[in-house]
Amino acid sequence: TKAVGKGTGLGLYISYGLAQDMGGDLSAENSTEGGAVFTLTLPLRVETDA
């Protein structure tokens, strides 16, 4: 953990890449209350009897 404004952003880049590799998405938006809201969406795999 680094001080505010001292990070490289690499963690978000890696997280976004992992989400994409799994068929999902990672998005961010400003929160109306300040700060940010991150949403991680991953597909649900449902197994069925073959």
PDB file of C-alpha atoms in Angstrom:
ATOM      1  CA  THR A   1       0.000   0.000   0.000  1.00  0.00           C
ATOM      2  CA  LYS A   2       1.293   3.405  -0.960  1.00  0.00           C
ATOM      3  CA  ALA A   3       0.288   6.925  -0.047  1.00  0.00           C
ATOM      4  CA  VAL A   4      -2.501   8.585  -2.035  1.00  0.00           C
ATOM      5  CA  GLY A   5      -1.215   9.603  -5.460  1.00  0.00           C
ATOM      6  CA  LYS A   6       1.968   7.516  -5.167  1.00  0.00           C
ATOM      7  CA  GLY A   7       0.749   4.254  -6.737  1.00  0.00           C
ATOM      8  CA  THR A   8       1.529   3.101 -10.262  1.00  0.00           C
ATOM      9  CA  GLY A   9      -1.965   1.847 -11.148  1.00  0.00           C
ATOM     10  CA  LEU A  10      -0.502  -1.547 -12.008  1.00  0.00           C
ATOM     11  CA  GLY A  11      -2.929  -3.379  -9.718  1.00  0.00           C
ATOM     12  CA  LEU A  12      -5.937  -2.092 -11.646  1.00  0.00           C
ATOM     13  CA  TYR A  13      -4.289  -2.986 -14.944  1.00  0.00           C
ATOM     14  CA  ILE A  14      -3.630  -6.551 -13.765  1.00  0.00           C
ATOM     15  CA  SER A  15      -7.130  -6.876 -12.282  1.00  0.00           C
ATOM     16  CA  TYR A  16      -8.723  -5.672 -15.517  1.00  0.00           C
ATOM     17  CA  GLY A  17      -6.634  -8.152 -17.536  1.00  0.00           C
ATOM     18  CA  LEU A  18      -7.625 -11.053 -15.276  1.00  0.00           C
ATOM     19  CA  ALA A  19     -11.299 -10.109 -15.521  1.00  0.00           C
ATOM     20  CA  GLN A  20     -11.051 -10.002 -19.329  1.00  0.00           C
ATOM     21  CA  ASP A  21      -9.228 -13.362 -19.424  1.00  0.00           C
ATOM     22  CA  MET A  22     -12.132 -14.916 -17.500  1.00  0.00           C
ATOM     23  CA  GLY A  23     -14.731 -13.446 -19.847  1.00  0.00           C
ATOM     24  CA  GLY A  24     -15.706 -10.682 -17.465  1.00  0.00           C
ATOM     25  CA  ASP A  25     -15.186  -6.984 -17.001  1.00  0.00           C
ATOM     26  CA  LEU A  26     -13.915  -4.498 -14.437  1.00  0.00           C
ATOM     27  CA  SER A  27     -15.283  -0.971 -14.498  1.00  0.00           C
ATOM     28  CA  ALA A  28     -14.943   2.119 -12.339  1.00  0.00           C
ATOM     29  CA  GLU A  29     -17.001   5.237 -11.856  1.00  0.00           C
ATOM     30  CA  ASN A  30     -17.091   8.187  -9.504  1.00  0.00           C
ATOM     31  CA  SER A  31     -19.246   7.793  -6.429  1.00  0.00           C
ATOM     32  CA  THR A  32     -21.774  10.524  -5.701  1.00  0.00           C
ATOM     33  CA  GLU A  33     -20.550  10.403  -2.086  1.00  0.00           C
ATOM     34  CA  GLY A  34     -16.896  10.819  -3.065  1.00  0.00           C
ATOM     35  CA  GLY A  35     -14.312   8.225  -3.998  1.00  0.00           C
ATOM     36  CA  ALA A  36     -14.897   5.549  -6.600  1.00  0.00           C
ATOM     37  CA  VAL A  37     -17.065   2.501  -7.170  1.00  0.00           C
ATOM     38  CA  PHE A  38     -15.497  -0.537  -8.836  1.00  0.00           C
ATOM     39  CA  THR A  39     -17.672  -3.239 -10.370  1.00  0.00           C
ATOM     40  CA  LEU A  40     -16.286  -6.691 -11.178  1.00  0.00           C
ATOM     41  CA  THR A  41     -18.532  -8.772 -13.427  1.00  0.00           C
ATOM     42  CA  LEU A  42     -17.758 -12.441 -14.085  1.00  0.00           C
ATOM     43  CA  PRO A  43     -19.775 -15.003 -16.025  1.00  0.00           C
ATOM     44  CA  LEU A  44     -21.578 -17.678 -14.051  1.00  0.00           C
ATOM     45  CA  ARG A  45     -20.766 -21.217 -15.110  1.00  0.00           C
ATOM     46  CA  VAL A  46     -23.620 -23.619 -14.516  1.00  0.00           C
ATOM     47  CA  GLU A  47     -22.687 -27.281 -14.610  1.00  0.00           C
ATOM     48  CA  THR A  48     -25.221 -29.768 -15.894  1.00  0.00           C
ATOM     49  CA  ASP A  49     -25.242 -33.556 -15.787  1.00  0.00           C
ATOM     50  CA  ALA A  50     -24.001 -34.930 -19.093  1.00  0.00           C
TER      51      ALA A  50
END
